[in-house]
């Protein structure tokens, strides 16, 4: 009985692999370049690509449970649908899919709308799956650390509605718990959705205040400049992706990214411990 992890070398995927190994699972990791893969002992590494149907069929052969994670790329939607169809063809009845919170609300944001389309396929095709819906990752803050420390501003335009950022390590652990639960179940389990959120709902001002406390000097929140945000992102990512991120930020401003009632209690019960806090994460990366 083997669990296949896609996106295994990324931030979330590597956490999923580690957590599965800690739980004694047999893990197969799908990677594009095995020479760049570094996993715990015992993890089977297979080379493949989610658009290469032959390599995908080979990777899925002999697998009982699938963890499907697609990166934010232009053909993310196609990748996900192909992977799920190949899994269905192979008779896999145990799936955990990494979507995003409010995929059904942020309908104009490409990578949200794509994930919602995948959720609809899972539902319509009657696939037995857990759909994980994480909020914005705290880990993205590593990309703005130099701006915060060098310029004294918190540049993410997250507005004042609130964003319940989550640590990718918590995402990885919940994913592993769900994968093992499905793997060990004698029969396929019904479809379930889990919102993955952090313990704090942060605004631009409150995030800046936490950075201020941790660094011991004033960090300002300059406001909700989504156009400037897009232009900054274009320096190190394709224009389409920077625009996608701008559209997401604009929905932060209008809708926020807040938990539903009971989300946090459900997660702390599942993990058996408190969720990792934004303050602790900032202290970790600032140190």
PDB file of C-alpha atoms in Angstrom:
ATOM      1  CA  UNK A   1       0.000   0.000   0.000  1.00  0.00           C
ATOM      2  CA  UNK A   2       1.728   3.150  -1.244  1.00  0.00           C
ATOM      3  CA  UNK A   3       0.862   6.849  -1.083  1.00  0.00           C
ATOM      4  CA  UNK A   4       1.889   8.930  -4.115  1.00  0.00           C
ATOM      5  CA  UNK A   5       2.772  12.559  -3.376  1.00  0.00           C
ATOM      6  CA  UNK A   6       2.826  15.034  -6.273  1.00  0.00           C
ATOM      7  CA  UNK A   7       4.515  18.414  -5.886  1.00  0.00           C
ATOM      8  CA  UNK A   8       6.777  16.580  -3.461  1.00  0.00           C
ATOM      9  CA  UNK A   9       9.788  18.910  -3.562  1.00  0.00           C
ATOM     10  CA  UNK A  10       7.812  22.081  -2.810  1.00  0.00           C
ATOM     11  CA  UNK A  11       7.193  23.686   0.555  1.00  0.00           C
ATOM     12  CA  UNK A  12       3.921  21.889   1.312  1.00  0.00           C
ATOM     13  CA  UNK A  13       4.771  18.666  -0.521  1.00  0.00           C
ATOM     14  CA  UNK A  14       8.047  18.142   1.329  1.00  0.00           C
ATOM     15  CA  UNK A  15       6.199  18.614   4.629  1.00  0.00           C
ATOM     16  CA  UNK A  16       3.612  16.037   3.547  1.00  0.00           C
ATOM     17  CA  UNK A  17       6.355  13.527   2.688  1.00  0.00           C
ATOM     18  CA  UNK A  18       8.119  14.069   6.023  1.00  0.00           C
ATOM     19  CA  UNK A  19       4.897  13.727   8.014  1.00  0.00           C
ATOM     20  CA  UNK A  20       3.932  10.539   6.159  1.00  0.00           C
ATOM     21  CA  UNK A  21       7.348   8.987   6.785  1.00  0.00           C
ATOM     22  CA  UNK A  22       7.009   9.890  10.478  1.00  0.00           C
ATOM     23  CA  UNK A  23       3.748   7.929  10.477  1.00  0.00           C
ATOM     24  CA  UNK A  24       5.321   4.849   8.916  1.00  0.00           C
ATOM     25  CA  UNK A  25       3.661   5.174   5.511  1.00  0.00           C
ATOM     26  CA  UNK A  26       5.138   3.855   2.271  1.00  0.00           C
ATOM     27  CA  UNK A  27       5.706   6.986   0.190  1.00  0.00           C
ATOM     28  CA  UNK A  28       6.369   7.487  -3.510  1.00  0.00           C
ATOM     29  CA  UNK A  29       7.343  11.018  -4.555  1.00  0.00           C
ATOM     30  CA  UNK A  30       6.697  12.271  -8.082  1.00  0.00           C
ATOM     31  CA  UNK A  31       9.377  14.771  -9.149  1.00  0.00           C
ATOM     32  CA  UNK A  32      10.494  16.340 -12.398  1.00  0.00           C
ATOM     33  CA  UNK A  33      14.209  16.115 -11.566  1.00  0.00           C
ATOM     34  CA  UNK A  34      15.248  13.311  -9.179  1.00  0.00           C
ATOM     35  CA  UNK A  35      18.748  14.802  -8.849  1.00  0.00           C
ATOM     36  CA  UNK A  36      17.253  17.761  -6.980  1.00  0.00           C
ATOM     37  CA  UNK A  37      15.136  15.610  -4.651  1.00  0.00           C
ATOM     38  CA  UNK A  38      16.177  15.190  -1.035  1.00  0.00           C
ATOM     39  CA  UNK A  39      13.811  13.030   1.015  1.00  0.00           C
ATOM     40  CA  UNK A  40      13.983  10.908   4.160  1.00  0.00           C
ATOM     41  CA  UNK A  41      15.303   7.348   3.786  1.00  0.00           C
ATOM     42  CA  UNK A  42      12.808   4.910   2.341  1.00  0.00           C
ATOM     43  CA  UNK A  43      10.963   7.352   0.081  1.00  0.00           C
ATOM     44  CA  UNK A  44      10.684   6.011  -3.466  1.00  0.00           C
ATOM     45  CA  UNK A  45      11.469   8.759  -5.987  1.00  0.00           C
ATOM     46  CA  UNK A  46       9.934   8.544  -9.461  1.00  0.00           C
ATOM     47  CA  UNK A  47      10.526  10.914 -12.343  1.00  0.00           C
ATOM     48  CA  UNK A  48       7.477  12.296 -14.068  1.00  0.00           C
ATOM     49  CA  UNK A  49       5.341  15.231 -15.031  1.00  0.00           C
ATOM     50  CA  UNK A  50       1.613  15.811 -14.617  1.00  0.00           C
ATOM     51  CA  UNK A  51       1.283  16.557 -18.342  1.00  0.00           C
ATOM     52  CA  UNK A  52       3.184  13.400 -19.322  1.00  0.00           C
ATOM     53  CA  UNK A  53       0.424  10.786 -19.225  1.00  0.00           C
ATOM     54  CA  UNK A  54       2.807   7.828 -19.675  1.00  0.00           C
ATOM     55  CA  UNK A  55       5.026   8.863 -16.756  1.00  0.00           C
ATOM     56  CA  UNK A  56       1.929   9.577 -14.668  1.00  0.00           C
ATOM     57  CA  UNK A  57       0.460   6.137 -15.386  1.00  0.00           C
ATOM     58  CA  UNK A  58       3.768   4.572 -14.405  1.00  0.00           C
ATOM     59  CA  UNK A  59       3.992   6.593 -11.187  1.00  0.00           C
ATOM     60  CA  UNK A  60       0.425   5.718 -10.192  1.00  0.00           C
ATOM     61  CA  UNK A  61       0.829   2.001 -10.879  1.00  0.00           C
ATOM     62  CA  UNK A  62       0.617   0.094  -7.587  1.00  0.00           C
ATOM     63  CA  UNK A  63      -0.465   3.182  -5.630  1.00  0.00           C
ATOM     64  CA  UNK A  64      -3.424   3.041  -3.241  1.00  0.00           C
ATOM     65  CA  UNK A  65      -3.729   6.722  -2.211  1.00  0.00           C
ATOM     66  CA  UNK A  66      -2.964   9.975  -4.058  1.00  0.00           C
ATOM     67  CA  UNK A  67      -1.981  13.382  -2.728  1.00  0.00           C
ATOM     68  CA  UNK A  68      -2.568  15.871  -5.546  1.00  0.00           C
ATOM     69  CA  UNK A  69      -0.829  19.235  -5.365  1.00  0.00           C
ATOM     70  CA  UNK A  70      -0.480  21.453  -8.428  1.00  0.00           C
ATOM     71  CA  UNK A  71       1.752  24.495  -8.492  1.00  0.00           C
ATOM     72  CA  UNK A  72       0.447  27.845  -9.729  1.00  0.00           C
ATOM     73  CA  UNK A  73       1.335  27.466 -13.402  1.00  0.00           C
ATOM     74  CA  UNK A  74      -0.503  28.445 -16.568  1.00  0.00           C
ATOM     75  CA  UNK A  75      -1.742  24.895 -17.202  1.00  0.00           C
ATOM     76  CA  UNK A  76      -2.500  24.000 -13.576  1.00  0.00           C
ATOM     77  CA  UNK A  77      -6.136  23.126 -14.328  1.00  0.00           C
ATOM     78  CA  UNK A  78      -5.237  20.754 -17.154  1.00  0.00           C
ATOM     79  CA  UNK A  79      -2.581  19.072 -15.001  1.00  0.00           C
ATOM     80  CA  UNK A  80      -5.057  18.423 -12.196  1.00  0.00           C
ATOM     81  CA  UNK A  81      -7.795  17.026 -14.431  1.00  0.00           C
ATOM     82  CA  UNK A  82      -5.363  14.707 -16.216  1.00  0.00           C
ATOM     83  CA  UNK A  83      -3.934  13.459 -12.896  1.00  0.00           C
ATOM     84  CA  UNK A  84      -7.394  12.742 -11.486  1.00  0.00           C
ATOM     85  CA  UNK A  85      -8.535  10.981 -14.657  1.00  0.00           C
ATOM     86  CA  UNK A  86      -5.414   8.798 -14.701  1.00  0.00           C
ATOM     87  CA  UNK A  87      -5.943   8.014 -10.996  1.00  0.00           C
ATOM     88  CA  UNK A  88      -9.585   7.115 -11.667  1.00  0.00           C
ATOM     89  CA  UNK A  89      -8.523   4.930 -14.606  1.00  0.00           C
ATOM     90  CA  UNK A  90      -6.114   3.112 -12.245  1.00  0.00           C
ATOM     91  CA  UNK A  91      -8.894   2.494  -9.729  1.00  0.00           C
ATOM     92  CA  UNK A  92      -7.575   4.782  -6.992  1.00  0.00           C
ATOM     93  CA  UNK A  93     -10.360   5.501  -4.505  1.00  0.00           C
ATOM     94  CA  UNK A  94      -8.400   7.402  -1.872  1.00  0.00           C
ATOM     95  CA  UNK A  95      -7.451  10.999  -2.746  1.00  0.00           C
ATOM     96  CA  UNK A  96      -6.438  14.151  -0.903  1.00  0.00           C
ATOM     97  CA  UNK A  97      -6.537  17.266  -3.106  1.00  0.00           C
ATOM     98  CA  UNK A  98      -4.933  20.575  -2.145  1.00  0.00           C
ATOM     99  CA  UNK A  99      -7.327  23.338  -3.204  1.00  0.00           C
ATOM    100  CA  UNK A 100      -7.626  26.811  -1.664  1.00  0.00           C
ATOM    101  CA  UNK A 101     -10.047  28.475   0.746  1.00  0.00           C
ATOM    102  CA  UNK A 102     -12.848  30.498  -0.893  1.00  0.00           C
ATOM    103  CA  UNK A 103     -12.199  28.906  -4.289  1.00  0.00           C
ATOM    104  CA  UNK A 104     -15.946  29.290  -4.837  1.00  0.00           C
ATOM    105  CA  UNK A 105     -15.887  33.012  -3.924  1.00  0.00           C
ATOM    106  CA  UNK A 106     -12.687  34.289  -5.588  1.00  0.00           C
ATOM    107  CA  UNK A 107     -14.169  33.222  -8.936  1.00  0.00           C
ATOM    108  CA  UNK A 108     -12.271  35.778 -11.060  1.00  0.00           C
ATOM    109  CA  UNK A 109      -8.828  34.790  -9.712  1.00  0.00           C
ATOM    110  CA  UNK A 110      -7.349  32.256 -12.156  1.00  0.00           C
ATOM    111  CA  UNK A 111      -5.628  29.886  -9.728  1.00  0.00           C
ATOM    112  CA  UNK A 112      -8.657  29.923  -7.397  1.00  0.00           C
ATOM    113  CA  UNK A 113     -11.160  29.360 -10.220  1.00  0.00           C
ATOM    114  CA  UNK A 114      -9.050  26.485 -11.564  1.00  0.00           C
ATOM    115  CA  UNK A 115      -9.013  24.758  -8.188  1.00  0.00           C
ATOM    116  CA  UNK A 116     -12.766  25.202  -7.855  1.00  0.00           C
ATOM    117  CA  UNK A 117     -13.163  23.532 -11.259  1.00  0.00           C
ATOM    118  CA  UNK A 118     -11.107  20.596  -9.975  1.00  0.00           C
ATOM    119  CA  UNK A 119     -13.306  20.414  -6.869  1.00  0.00           C
ATOM    120  CA  UNK A 120     -16.362  20.249  -9.153  1.00  0.00           C
ATOM    121  CA  UNK A 121     -14.833  17.353 -11.097  1.00  0.00           C
ATOM    122  CA  UNK A 122     -14.105  15.457  -7.864  1.00  0.00           C
ATOM    123  CA  UNK A 123     -17.692  15.969  -6.768  1.00  0.00           C
ATOM    124  CA  UNK A 124     -19.365  15.251 -10.118  1.00  0.00           C
ATOM    125  CA  UNK A 125     -17.287  12.124 -10.788  1.00  0.00           C
ATOM    126  CA  UNK A 126     -18.031  10.775  -7.327  1.00  0.00           C
ATOM    127  CA  UNK A 127     -14.358  10.520  -6.355  1.00  0.00           C
ATOM    128  CA  UNK A 128     -13.623   9.613  -2.744  1.00  0.00           C
ATOM    129  CA  UNK A 129     -11.527  12.533  -1.558  1.00  0.00           C
ATOM    130  CA  UNK A 130     -10.615  15.017   1.114  1.00  0.00           C
ATOM    131  CA  UNK A 131     -10.458  18.523  -0.323  1.00  0.00           C
ATOM    132  CA  UNK A 132      -8.101  20.664   1.732  1.00  0.00           C
ATOM    133  CA  UNK A 133      -8.704  24.393   1.412  1.00  0.00           C
ATOM    134  CA  UNK A 134      -5.764  26.336   2.881  1.00  0.00           C
ATOM    135  CA  UNK A 135      -5.770  30.074   3.410  1.00  0.00           C
ATOM    136  CA  UNK A 136      -2.758  32.214   2.451  1.00  0.00           C
ATOM    137  CA  UNK A 137       0.552  30.666   3.566  1.00  0.00           C
ATOM    138  CA  UNK A 138       2.616  32.438   6.210  1.00  0.00           C
ATOM    139  CA  UNK A 139       5.615  31.014   4.341  1.00  0.00           C
ATOM    140  CA  UNK A 140       5.055  33.545   1.537  1.00  0.00           C
ATOM    141  CA  UNK A 141       6.274  36.190   3.995  1.00  0.00           C
ATOM    142  CA  UNK A 142       9.848  34.992   3.431  1.00  0.00           C
ATOM    143  CA  UNK A 143       9.661  36.739   0.036  1.00  0.00           C
ATOM    144  CA  UNK A 144       8.895  40.127   1.628  1.00  0.00           C
ATOM    145  CA  UNK A 145      11.253  39.898   4.610  1.00  0.00           C
ATOM    146  CA  UNK A 146      13.953  42.016   2.948  1.00  0.00           C
ATOM    147  CA  UNK A 147      11.407  44.741   2.092  1.00  0.00           C
ATOM    148  CA  UNK A 148      10.147  44.782   5.683  1.00  0.00           C
ATOM    149  CA  UNK A 149      13.608  44.875   7.267  1.00  0.00           C
ATOM    150  CA  UNK A 150      15.221  47.085   4.627  1.00  0.00           C
ATOM    151  CA  UNK A 151      12.483  49.653   4.037  1.00  0.00           C
ATOM    152  CA  UNK A 152      10.419  49.544   7.233  1.00  0.00           C
ATOM    153  CA  UNK A 153       7.125  48.744   5.502  1.00  0.00           C
ATOM    154  CA  UNK A 154       4.838  45.715   5.312  1.00  0.00           C
ATOM    155  CA  UNK A 155       4.141  45.570   1.562  1.00  0.00           C
ATOM    156  CA  UNK A 156       1.470  42.842   1.207  1.00  0.00           C
ATOM    157  CA  UNK A 157      -1.851  44.566   0.395  1.00  0.00           C
ATOM    158  CA  UNK A 158      -4.031  42.371   2.628  1.00  0.00           C
ATOM    159  CA  UNK A 159      -6.416  45.124   3.708  1.00  0.00           C
ATOM    160  CA  UNK A 160      -8.567  45.309   6.831  1.00  0.00           C
ATOM    161  CA  UNK A 161     -11.064  42.447   6.372  1.00  0.00           C
ATOM    162  CA  UNK A 162      -8.575  39.892   7.686  1.00  0.00           C
ATOM    163  CA  UNK A 163      -6.548  36.979   6.291  1.00  0.00           C
ATOM    164  CA  UNK A 164      -6.198  33.802   8.405  1.00  0.00           C
ATOM    165  CA  UNK A 165      -2.647  32.887   7.323  1.00  0.00           C
ATOM    166  CA  UNK A 166      -1.494  29.309   7.976  1.00  0.00           C
ATOM    167  CA  UNK A 167       1.951  27.742   8.368  1.00  0.00           C
ATOM    168  CA  UNK A 168       2.769  25.241   5.586  1.00  0.00           C
ATOM    169  CA  UNK A 169       3.961  22.781   8.243  1.00  0.00           C
ATOM    170  CA  UNK A 170       0.418  22.664   9.635  1.00  0.00           C
ATOM    171  CA  UNK A 171      -0.943  22.129   6.113  1.00  0.00           C
ATOM    172  CA  UNK A 172       1.493  19.253   5.577  1.00  0.00           C
ATOM    173  CA  UNK A 173       0.572  17.598   8.852  1.00  0.00           C
ATOM    174  CA  UNK A 174      -3.191  17.800   8.283  1.00  0.00           C
ATOM    175  CA  UNK A 175      -2.675  16.415   4.759  1.00  0.00           C
ATOM    176  CA  UNK A 176      -0.675  13.487   6.135  1.00  0.00           C
ATOM    177  CA  UNK A 177      -3.321  12.770   8.787  1.00  0.00           C
ATOM    178  CA  UNK A 178      -6.025  12.688   6.101  1.00  0.00           C
ATOM    179  CA  UNK A 179      -3.928  10.574   3.733  1.00  0.00           C
ATOM    180  CA  UNK A 180      -3.263   7.982   6.427  1.00  0.00           C
ATOM    181  CA  UNK A 181      -6.923   8.022   7.517  1.00  0.00           C
ATOM    182  CA  UNK A 182      -8.040   7.262   3.963  1.00  0.00           C
ATOM    183  CA  UNK A 183      -5.201   4.799   3.338  1.00  0.00           C
ATOM    184  CA  UNK A 184      -6.060   2.760   6.451  1.00  0.00           C
ATOM    185  CA  UNK A 185      -9.827   2.773   5.952  1.00  0.00           C
ATOM    186  CA  UNK A 186     -11.154  -0.654   4.829  1.00  0.00           C
ATOM    187  CA  UNK A 187     -13.544   1.091   2.422  1.00  0.00           C
ATOM    188  CA  UNK A 188     -13.324   4.406   0.544  1.00  0.00           C
ATOM    189  CA  UNK A 189     -14.486   7.308   2.712  1.00  0.00           C
ATOM    190  CA  UNK A 190     -17.028   9.961   1.669  1.00  0.00           C
ATOM    191  CA  UNK A 191     -16.048  13.335   0.232  1.00  0.00           C
ATOM    192  CA  UNK A 192     -15.084  15.902   2.845  1.00  0.00           C
ATOM    193  CA  UNK A 193     -13.789  19.484   2.764  1.00  0.00           C
ATOM    194  CA  UNK A 194     -11.518  21.014   5.401  1.00  0.00           C
ATOM    195  CA  UNK A 195     -10.659  24.714   5.599  1.00  0.00           C
ATOM    196  CA  UNK A 196      -7.038  25.150   6.694  1.00  0.00           C
ATOM    197  CA  UNK A 197      -6.536  28.395   8.602  1.00  0.00           C
ATOM    198  CA  UNK A 198      -4.145  29.827  11.151  1.00  0.00           C
ATOM    199  CA  UNK A 199      -5.012  30.936  14.689  1.00  0.00           C
ATOM    200  CA  UNK A 200      -5.000  34.666  13.849  1.00  0.00           C
ATOM    201  CA  UNK A 201      -6.984  36.709  11.342  1.00  0.00           C
ATOM    202  CA  UNK A 202      -4.473  39.344  10.254  1.00  0.00           C
ATOM    203  CA  UNK A 203      -5.002  42.755   8.698  1.00  0.00           C
ATOM    204  CA  UNK A 204      -2.298  44.820   7.019  1.00  0.00           C
ATOM    205  CA  UNK A 205      -2.051  46.963  10.156  1.00  0.00           C
ATOM    206  CA  UNK A 206      -1.933  44.027  12.587  1.00  0.00           C
ATOM    207  CA  UNK A 207       0.702  42.189  10.521  1.00  0.00           C
ATOM    208  CA  UNK A 208       2.841  45.342  10.488  1.00  0.00           C
ATOM    209  CA  UNK A 209       2.354  45.663  14.269  1.00  0.00           C
ATOM    210  CA  UNK A 210       3.653  42.120  14.812  1.00  0.00           C
ATOM    211  CA  UNK A 211       6.726  42.846  12.689  1.00  0.00           C
ATOM    212  CA  UNK A 212       7.183  46.034  14.745  1.00  0.00           C
ATOM    213  CA  UNK A 213       7.137  44.057  18.001  1.00  0.00           C
ATOM    214  CA  UNK A 214       9.457  41.333  16.741  1.00  0.00           C
ATOM    215  CA  UNK A 215      12.013  43.691  15.171  1.00  0.00           C
ATOM    216  CA  UNK A 216      11.824  46.328  17.907  1.00  0.00           C
ATOM    217  CA  UNK A 217      11.343  49.182  15.434  1.00  0.00           C
ATOM    218  CA  UNK A 218       8.396  50.681  13.609  1.00  0.00           C
ATOM    219  CA  UNK A 219       7.131  48.867  10.535  1.00  0.00           C
ATOM    220  CA  UNK A 220       4.420  50.782   8.672  1.00  0.00           C
ATOM    221  CA  UNK A 221       1.561  49.493   6.542  1.00  0.00           C
ATOM    222  CA  UNK A 222       1.482  51.843   3.535  1.00  0.00           C
ATOM    223  CA  UNK A 223      -1.937  50.689   2.339  1.00  0.00           C
ATOM    224  CA  UNK A 224      -3.713  48.703  -0.283  1.00  0.00           C
ATOM    225  CA  UNK A 225      -1.797  49.447  -3.491  1.00  0.00           C
ATOM    226  CA  UNK A 226      -2.575  46.390  -5.610  1.00  0.00           C
ATOM    227  CA  UNK A 227      -1.272  48.004  -8.811  1.00  0.00           C
ATOM    228  CA  UNK A 228       2.119  48.633  -7.179  1.00  0.00           C
ATOM    229  CA  UNK A 229       2.043  45.088  -5.819  1.00  0.00           C
ATOM    230  CA  UNK A 230       1.586  43.717  -9.337  1.00  0.00           C
ATOM    231  CA  UNK A 231       4.450  45.820 -10.693  1.00  0.00           C
ATOM    232  CA  UNK A 232       6.797  44.637  -7.928  1.00  0.00           C
ATOM    233  CA  UNK A 233       5.901  41.000  -8.578  1.00  0.00           C
ATOM    234  CA  UNK A 234       6.583  41.371 -12.301  1.00  0.00           C
ATOM    235  CA  UNK A 235      10.281  41.768 -11.458  1.00  0.00           C
ATOM    236  CA  UNK A 236      10.559  38.077 -10.583  1.00  0.00           C
ATOM    237  CA  UNK A 237       7.547  36.270 -12.075  1.00  0.00           C
ATOM    238  CA  UNK A 238       5.688  36.206 -15.417  1.00  0.00           C
ATOM    239  CA  UNK A 239       3.210  39.010 -16.060  1.00  0.00           C
ATOM    240  CA  UNK A 240       0.195  36.665 -16.070  1.00  0.00           C
ATOM    241  CA  UNK A 241       1.139  35.327 -12.632  1.00  0.00           C
ATOM    242  CA  UNK A 242       1.736  38.794 -11.171  1.00  0.00           C
ATOM    243  CA  UNK A 243      -1.709  39.825 -12.422  1.00  0.00           C
ATOM    244  CA  UNK A 244      -3.237  36.663 -10.938  1.00  0.00           C
ATOM    245  CA  UNK A 245      -1.694  37.601  -7.560  1.00  0.00           C
ATOM    246  CA  UNK A 246      -2.992  41.164  -7.886  1.00  0.00           C
ATOM    247  CA  UNK A 247      -6.522  39.843  -8.481  1.00  0.00           C
ATOM    248  CA  UNK A 248      -6.154  37.692  -5.357  1.00  0.00           C
ATOM    249  CA  UNK A 249      -5.021  40.697  -3.317  1.00  0.00           C
ATOM    250  CA  UNK A 250      -8.010  42.706  -4.552  1.00  0.00           C
ATOM    251  CA  UNK A 251     -10.287  39.970  -3.179  1.00  0.00           C
ATOM    252  CA  UNK A 252      -8.397  40.148   0.130  1.00  0.00           C
ATOM    253  CA  UNK A 253      -9.494  43.795   0.245  1.00  0.00           C
ATOM    254  CA  UNK A 254     -13.134  43.209  -0.680  1.00  0.00           C
ATOM    255  CA  UNK A 255     -13.834  39.816   0.906  1.00  0.00           C
ATOM    256  CA  UNK A 256     -10.998  38.937   3.245  1.00  0.00           C
ATOM    257  CA  UNK A 257      -9.960  35.339   3.861  1.00  0.00           C
ATOM    258  CA  UNK A 258     -11.607  34.481   7.151  1.00  0.00           C
ATOM    259  CA  UNK A 259     -12.448  31.099   8.707  1.00  0.00           C
ATOM    260  CA  UNK A 260     -15.895  29.616   8.995  1.00  0.00           C
ATOM    261  CA  UNK A 261     -17.297  28.893  12.441  1.00  0.00           C
ATOM    262  CA  UNK A 262     -15.586  25.856  13.934  1.00  0.00           C
ATOM    263  CA  UNK A 263     -12.657  25.729  11.481  1.00  0.00           C
ATOM    264  CA  UNK A 264      -9.972  26.411  14.081  1.00  0.00           C
ATOM    265  CA  UNK A 265     -11.446  24.037  16.665  1.00  0.00           C
ATOM    266  CA  UNK A 266     -11.620  21.287  14.055  1.00  0.00           C
ATOM    267  CA  UNK A 267      -7.947  21.750  13.158  1.00  0.00           C
ATOM    268  CA  UNK A 268      -6.637  21.879  16.728  1.00  0.00           C
ATOM    269  CA  UNK A 269      -8.601  18.700  17.478  1.00  0.00           C
ATOM    270  CA  UNK A 270      -7.209  17.031  14.354  1.00  0.00           C
ATOM    271  CA  UNK A 271      -3.622  18.048  15.163  1.00  0.00           C
ATOM    272  CA  UNK A 272      -3.937  17.532  18.916  1.00  0.00           C
ATOM    273  CA  UNK A 273      -2.089  20.828  19.493  1.00  0.00           C
ATOM    274  CA  UNK A 274      -2.430  24.575  18.859  1.00  0.00           C
ATOM    275  CA  UNK A 275      -1.953  25.942  15.353  1.00  0.00           C
ATOM    276  CA  UNK A 276       1.346  27.724  14.697  1.00  0.00           C
ATOM    277  CA  UNK A 277       1.030  31.474  15.127  1.00  0.00           C
ATOM    278  CA  UNK A 278       2.020  34.281  12.776  1.00  0.00           C
ATOM    279  CA  UNK A 279       4.050  35.947  15.529  1.00  0.00           C
ATOM    280  CA  UNK A 280       6.130  32.798  16.023  1.00  0.00           C
ATOM    281  CA  UNK A 281       6.658  32.453  12.289  1.00  0.00           C
ATOM    282  CA  UNK A 282       7.797  36.083  11.948  1.00  0.00           C
ATOM    283  CA  UNK A 283      10.173  35.644  14.891  1.00  0.00           C
ATOM    284  CA  UNK A 284      11.579  32.539  13.201  1.00  0.00           C
ATOM    285  CA  UNK A 285      12.318  34.163   9.837  1.00  0.00           C
ATOM    286  CA  UNK A 286      13.372  37.520  11.288  1.00  0.00           C
ATOM    287  CA  UNK A 287      15.862  35.835  13.632  1.00  0.00           C
TER     288      UNK A 287
END
